[in-house]
mmCIF file of C-alpha atoms in Angstrom:
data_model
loop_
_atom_site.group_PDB
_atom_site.id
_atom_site.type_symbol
_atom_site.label_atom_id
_atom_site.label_comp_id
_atom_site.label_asym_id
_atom_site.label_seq_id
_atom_site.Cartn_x
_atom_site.Cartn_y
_atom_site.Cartn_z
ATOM 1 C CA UNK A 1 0.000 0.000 0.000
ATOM 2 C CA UNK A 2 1.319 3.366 -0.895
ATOM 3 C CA UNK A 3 2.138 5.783 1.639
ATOM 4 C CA UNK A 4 -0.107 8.842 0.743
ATOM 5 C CA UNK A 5 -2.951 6.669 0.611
ATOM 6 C CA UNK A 6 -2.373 5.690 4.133
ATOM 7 C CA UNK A 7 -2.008 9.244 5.364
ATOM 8 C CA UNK A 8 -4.606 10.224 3.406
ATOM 9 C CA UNK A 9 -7.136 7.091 5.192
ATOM 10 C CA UNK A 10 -6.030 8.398 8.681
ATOM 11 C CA UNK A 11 -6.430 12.136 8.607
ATOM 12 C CA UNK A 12 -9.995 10.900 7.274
ATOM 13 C CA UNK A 13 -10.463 8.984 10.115
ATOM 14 C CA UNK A 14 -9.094 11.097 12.469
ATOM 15 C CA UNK A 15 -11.336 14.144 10.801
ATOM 16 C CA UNK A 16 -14.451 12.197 11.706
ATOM 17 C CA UNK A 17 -13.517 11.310 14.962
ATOM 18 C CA UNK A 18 -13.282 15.021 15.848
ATOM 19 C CA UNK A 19 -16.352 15.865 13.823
ATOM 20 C CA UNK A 20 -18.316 12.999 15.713
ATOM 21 C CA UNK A 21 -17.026 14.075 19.070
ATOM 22 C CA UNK A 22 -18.057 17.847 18.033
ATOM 23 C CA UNK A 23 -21.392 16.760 17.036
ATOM 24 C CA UNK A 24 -22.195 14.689 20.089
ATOM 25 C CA UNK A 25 -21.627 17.747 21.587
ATOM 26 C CA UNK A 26 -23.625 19.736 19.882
ATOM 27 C CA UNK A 27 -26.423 17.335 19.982
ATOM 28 C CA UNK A 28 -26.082 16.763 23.930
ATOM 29 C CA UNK A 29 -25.972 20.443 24.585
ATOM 30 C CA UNK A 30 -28.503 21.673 26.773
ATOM 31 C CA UNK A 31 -29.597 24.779 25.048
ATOM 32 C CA UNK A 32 -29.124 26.936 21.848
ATOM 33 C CA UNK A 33 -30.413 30.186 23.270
ATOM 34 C CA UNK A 34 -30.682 31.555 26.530
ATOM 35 C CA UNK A 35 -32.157 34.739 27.759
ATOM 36 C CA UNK A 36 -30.805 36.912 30.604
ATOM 37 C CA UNK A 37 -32.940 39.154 32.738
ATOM 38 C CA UNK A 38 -32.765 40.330 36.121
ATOM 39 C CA UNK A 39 -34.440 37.602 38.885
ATOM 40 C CA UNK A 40 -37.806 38.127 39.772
ATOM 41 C CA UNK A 41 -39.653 38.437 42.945
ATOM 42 C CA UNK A 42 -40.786 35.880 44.346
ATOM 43 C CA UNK A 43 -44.591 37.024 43.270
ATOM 44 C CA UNK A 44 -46.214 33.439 44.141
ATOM 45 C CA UNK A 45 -49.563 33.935 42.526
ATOM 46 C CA UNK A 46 -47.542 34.750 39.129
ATOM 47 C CA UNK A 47 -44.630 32.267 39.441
ATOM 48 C CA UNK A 48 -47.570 29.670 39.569
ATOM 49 C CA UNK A 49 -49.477 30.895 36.476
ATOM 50 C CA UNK A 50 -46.784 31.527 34.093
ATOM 51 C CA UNK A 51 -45.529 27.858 35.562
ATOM 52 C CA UNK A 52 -48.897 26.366 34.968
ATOM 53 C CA UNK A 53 -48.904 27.873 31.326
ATOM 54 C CA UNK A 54 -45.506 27.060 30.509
ATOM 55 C CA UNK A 55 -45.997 23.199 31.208
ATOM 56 C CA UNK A 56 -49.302 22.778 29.480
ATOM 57 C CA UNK A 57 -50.002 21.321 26.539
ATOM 58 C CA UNK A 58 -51.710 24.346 24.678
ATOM 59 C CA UNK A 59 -49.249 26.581 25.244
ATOM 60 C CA UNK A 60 -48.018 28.632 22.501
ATOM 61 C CA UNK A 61 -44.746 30.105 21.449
ATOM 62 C CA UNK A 62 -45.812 33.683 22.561
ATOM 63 C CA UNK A 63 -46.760 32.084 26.006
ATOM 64 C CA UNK A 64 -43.588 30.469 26.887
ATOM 65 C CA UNK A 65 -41.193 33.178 25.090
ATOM 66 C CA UNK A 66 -42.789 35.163 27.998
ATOM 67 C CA UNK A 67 -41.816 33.030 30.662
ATOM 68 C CA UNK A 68 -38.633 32.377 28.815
ATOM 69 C CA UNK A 69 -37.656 35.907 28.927
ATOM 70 C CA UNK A 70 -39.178 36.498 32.422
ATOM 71 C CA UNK A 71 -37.325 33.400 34.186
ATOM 72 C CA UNK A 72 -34.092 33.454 32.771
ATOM 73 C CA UNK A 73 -35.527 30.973 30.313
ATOM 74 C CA UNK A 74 -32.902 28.659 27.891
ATOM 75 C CA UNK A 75 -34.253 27.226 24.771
ATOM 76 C CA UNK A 76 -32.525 23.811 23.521
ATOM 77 C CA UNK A 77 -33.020 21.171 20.812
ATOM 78 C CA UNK A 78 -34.826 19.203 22.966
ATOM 79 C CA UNK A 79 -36.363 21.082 25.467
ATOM 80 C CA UNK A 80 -37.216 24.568 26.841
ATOM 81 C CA UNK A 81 -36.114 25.779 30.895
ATOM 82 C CA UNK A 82 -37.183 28.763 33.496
ATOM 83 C CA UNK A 83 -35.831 29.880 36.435
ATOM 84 C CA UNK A 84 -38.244 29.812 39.499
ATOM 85 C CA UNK A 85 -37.998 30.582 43.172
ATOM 86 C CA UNK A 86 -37.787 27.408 45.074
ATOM 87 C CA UNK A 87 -40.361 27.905 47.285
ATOM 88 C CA UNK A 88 -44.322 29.504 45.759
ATOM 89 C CA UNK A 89 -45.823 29.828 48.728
ATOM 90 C CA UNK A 90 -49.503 30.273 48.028
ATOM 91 C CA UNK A 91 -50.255 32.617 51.788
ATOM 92 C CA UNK A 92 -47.309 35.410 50.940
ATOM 93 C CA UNK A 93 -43.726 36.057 49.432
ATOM 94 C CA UNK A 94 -40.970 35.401 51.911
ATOM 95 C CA UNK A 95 -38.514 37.766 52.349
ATOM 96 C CA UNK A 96 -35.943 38.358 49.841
ATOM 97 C CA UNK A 97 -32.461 37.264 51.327
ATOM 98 C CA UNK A 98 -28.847 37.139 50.198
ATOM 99 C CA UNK A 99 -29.360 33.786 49.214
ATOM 100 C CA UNK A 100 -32.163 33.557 47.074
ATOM 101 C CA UNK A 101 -32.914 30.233 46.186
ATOM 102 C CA UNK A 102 -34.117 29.701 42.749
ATOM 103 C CA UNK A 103 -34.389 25.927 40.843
ATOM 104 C CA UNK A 104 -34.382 25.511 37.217
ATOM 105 C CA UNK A 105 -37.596 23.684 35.571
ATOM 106 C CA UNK A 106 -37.553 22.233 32.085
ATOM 107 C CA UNK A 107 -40.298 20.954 29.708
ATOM 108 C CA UNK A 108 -39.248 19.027 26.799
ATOM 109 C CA UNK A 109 -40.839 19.607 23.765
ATOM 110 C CA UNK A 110 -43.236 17.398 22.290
ATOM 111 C CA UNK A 111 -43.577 15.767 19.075
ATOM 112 C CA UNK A 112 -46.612 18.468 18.035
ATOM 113 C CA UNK A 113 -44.721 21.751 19.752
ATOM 114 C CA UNK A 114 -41.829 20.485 17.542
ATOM 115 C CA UNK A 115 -43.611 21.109 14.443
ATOM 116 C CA UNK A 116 -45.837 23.570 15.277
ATOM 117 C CA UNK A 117 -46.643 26.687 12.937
ATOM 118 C CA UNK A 118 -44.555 29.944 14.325
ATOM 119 C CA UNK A 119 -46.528 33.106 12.954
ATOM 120 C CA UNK A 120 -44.802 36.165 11.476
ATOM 121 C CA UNK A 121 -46.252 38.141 15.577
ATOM 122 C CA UNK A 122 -45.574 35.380 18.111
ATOM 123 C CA UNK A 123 -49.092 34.211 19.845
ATOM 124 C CA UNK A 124 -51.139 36.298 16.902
ATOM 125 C CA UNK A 125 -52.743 33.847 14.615
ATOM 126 C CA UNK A 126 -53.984 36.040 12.402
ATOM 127 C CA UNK A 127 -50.533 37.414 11.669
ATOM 128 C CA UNK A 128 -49.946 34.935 9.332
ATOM 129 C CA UNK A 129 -47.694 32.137 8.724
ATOM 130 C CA UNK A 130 -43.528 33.103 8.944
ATOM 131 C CA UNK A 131 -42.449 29.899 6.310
ATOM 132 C CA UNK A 132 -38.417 30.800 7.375
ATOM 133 C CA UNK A 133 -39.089 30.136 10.585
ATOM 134 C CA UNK A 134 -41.705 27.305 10.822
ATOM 135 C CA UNK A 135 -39.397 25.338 8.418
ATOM 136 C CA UNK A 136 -36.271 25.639 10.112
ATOM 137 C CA UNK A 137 -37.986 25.118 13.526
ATOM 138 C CA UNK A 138 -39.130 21.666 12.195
ATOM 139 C CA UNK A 139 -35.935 20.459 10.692
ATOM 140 C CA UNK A 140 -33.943 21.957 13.285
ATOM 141 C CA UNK A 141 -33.838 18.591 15.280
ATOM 142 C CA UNK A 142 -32.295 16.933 11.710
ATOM 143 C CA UNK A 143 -29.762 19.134 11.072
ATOM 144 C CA UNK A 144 -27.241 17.507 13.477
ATOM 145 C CA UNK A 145 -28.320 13.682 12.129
ATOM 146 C CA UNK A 146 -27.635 15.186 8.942
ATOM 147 C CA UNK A 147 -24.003 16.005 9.632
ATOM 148 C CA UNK A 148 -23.468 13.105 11.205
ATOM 149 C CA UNK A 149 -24.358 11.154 8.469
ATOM 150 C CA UNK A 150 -22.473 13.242 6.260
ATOM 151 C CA UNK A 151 -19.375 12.588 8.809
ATOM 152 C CA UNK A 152 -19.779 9.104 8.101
ATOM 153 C CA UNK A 153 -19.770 8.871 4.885
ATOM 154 C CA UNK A 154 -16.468 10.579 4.517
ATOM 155 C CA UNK A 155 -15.039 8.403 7.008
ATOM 156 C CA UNK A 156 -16.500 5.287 4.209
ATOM 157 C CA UNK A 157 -15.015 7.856 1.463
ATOM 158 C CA UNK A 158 -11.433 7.484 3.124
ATOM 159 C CA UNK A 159 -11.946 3.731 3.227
ATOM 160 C CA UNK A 160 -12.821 3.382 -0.213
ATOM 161 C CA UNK A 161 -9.230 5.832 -0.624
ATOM 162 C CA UNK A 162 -7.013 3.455 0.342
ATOM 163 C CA UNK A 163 -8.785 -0.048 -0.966
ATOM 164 C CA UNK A 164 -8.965 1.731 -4.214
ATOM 165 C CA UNK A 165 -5.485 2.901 -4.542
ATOM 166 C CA UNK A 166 -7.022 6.373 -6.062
ATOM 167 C CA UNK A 167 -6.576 9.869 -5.297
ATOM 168 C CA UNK A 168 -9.991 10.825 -6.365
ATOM 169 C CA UNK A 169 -12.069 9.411 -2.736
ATOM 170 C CA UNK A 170 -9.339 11.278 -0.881
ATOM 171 C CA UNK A 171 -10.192 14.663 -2.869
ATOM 172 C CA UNK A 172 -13.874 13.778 -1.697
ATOM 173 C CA UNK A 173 -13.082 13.244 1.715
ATOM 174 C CA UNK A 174 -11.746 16.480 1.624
ATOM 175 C CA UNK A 175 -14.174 18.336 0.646
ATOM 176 C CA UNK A 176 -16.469 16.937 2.933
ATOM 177 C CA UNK A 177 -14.552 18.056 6.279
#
């Protein structure tokens, strides 16, 4: 076997490894956007509402975008988050200390808030249908099966590279990473 072939098999491999590893990453990662606003008070009545509307099933993207950017909210592949004080207490707000304690809550999306319609005014549905964004909402989830795919089949590219003996699959695998 000739030499550049063999070079040319492992920095493929060795490529994909590194993509793989970045794309685990990537897919693993917690959130793609996260919101930063001062900590609220603990206002119990309204920490419970915008709670209860964040969890349930009916709510909407202008409904938890509020709550998102109310709580300290992080928005992920897989699921959305909010900051809340730990404790609601439904009588009155304790007093707010040094140490205010505050526990993050997350909801994962479901299967129909993963392809739901996202509307050109967020929670106006007569506003009309933004195509940009419903589209790459719904394939957002792909996008990193996609590359990983794509990962592997220059990995099968650099294979092919050194069984064939040709330069050509090792041009390919190039251009792919």
């Amino acid at each position: 076997m000739d030499n550049r072939f063999a070079t040319a098999f492992v920095i493929a491999c060795v490529l994909s490894l590194i993509s793989t590893i970045y794309m685990a990453a990537s897919i693993g990662t917690d959130f793609w956007y996260e919101y930063r606003s001062p900590v609220q008070e603990n206002s119990s009545d309204l920490n419970k509402s915008i709670w209860d509307e964040f969890i349930s099933d009916e709510a909407d993207e202008k409904t938890y975008n509020d709550a998102l950017f109310r709580y300290n909210g992080t928005v992920g592949l897989w699921r959305r988050c909010i900051t809340i004080p730990k404790n609601m207490h439904w009588y009155s707000p304790p007093e707010r200390t040094e140490s205010f304690d505050v526990v993050t809550k997350c909801v994962s999306f479901t299967l129909t808030e993963q392809f739901m319609e996202k509307f050109v005014d967020p929670g106006n549905h007569n506003s009309g249908i933004d195509l940009l964004r419903t589209y790459l909402w719904r394939c957002q989830f792909l996008l990193p099966f996609v590359s990983l795919g794509l990962m592997c089949f220059g990995a099968l590219i650099g294979l092919c590279a050194c069984i064939c003996r040709s330069l050509y699959p090792t041009i390919a695998t190039g251009i792919l990473h």
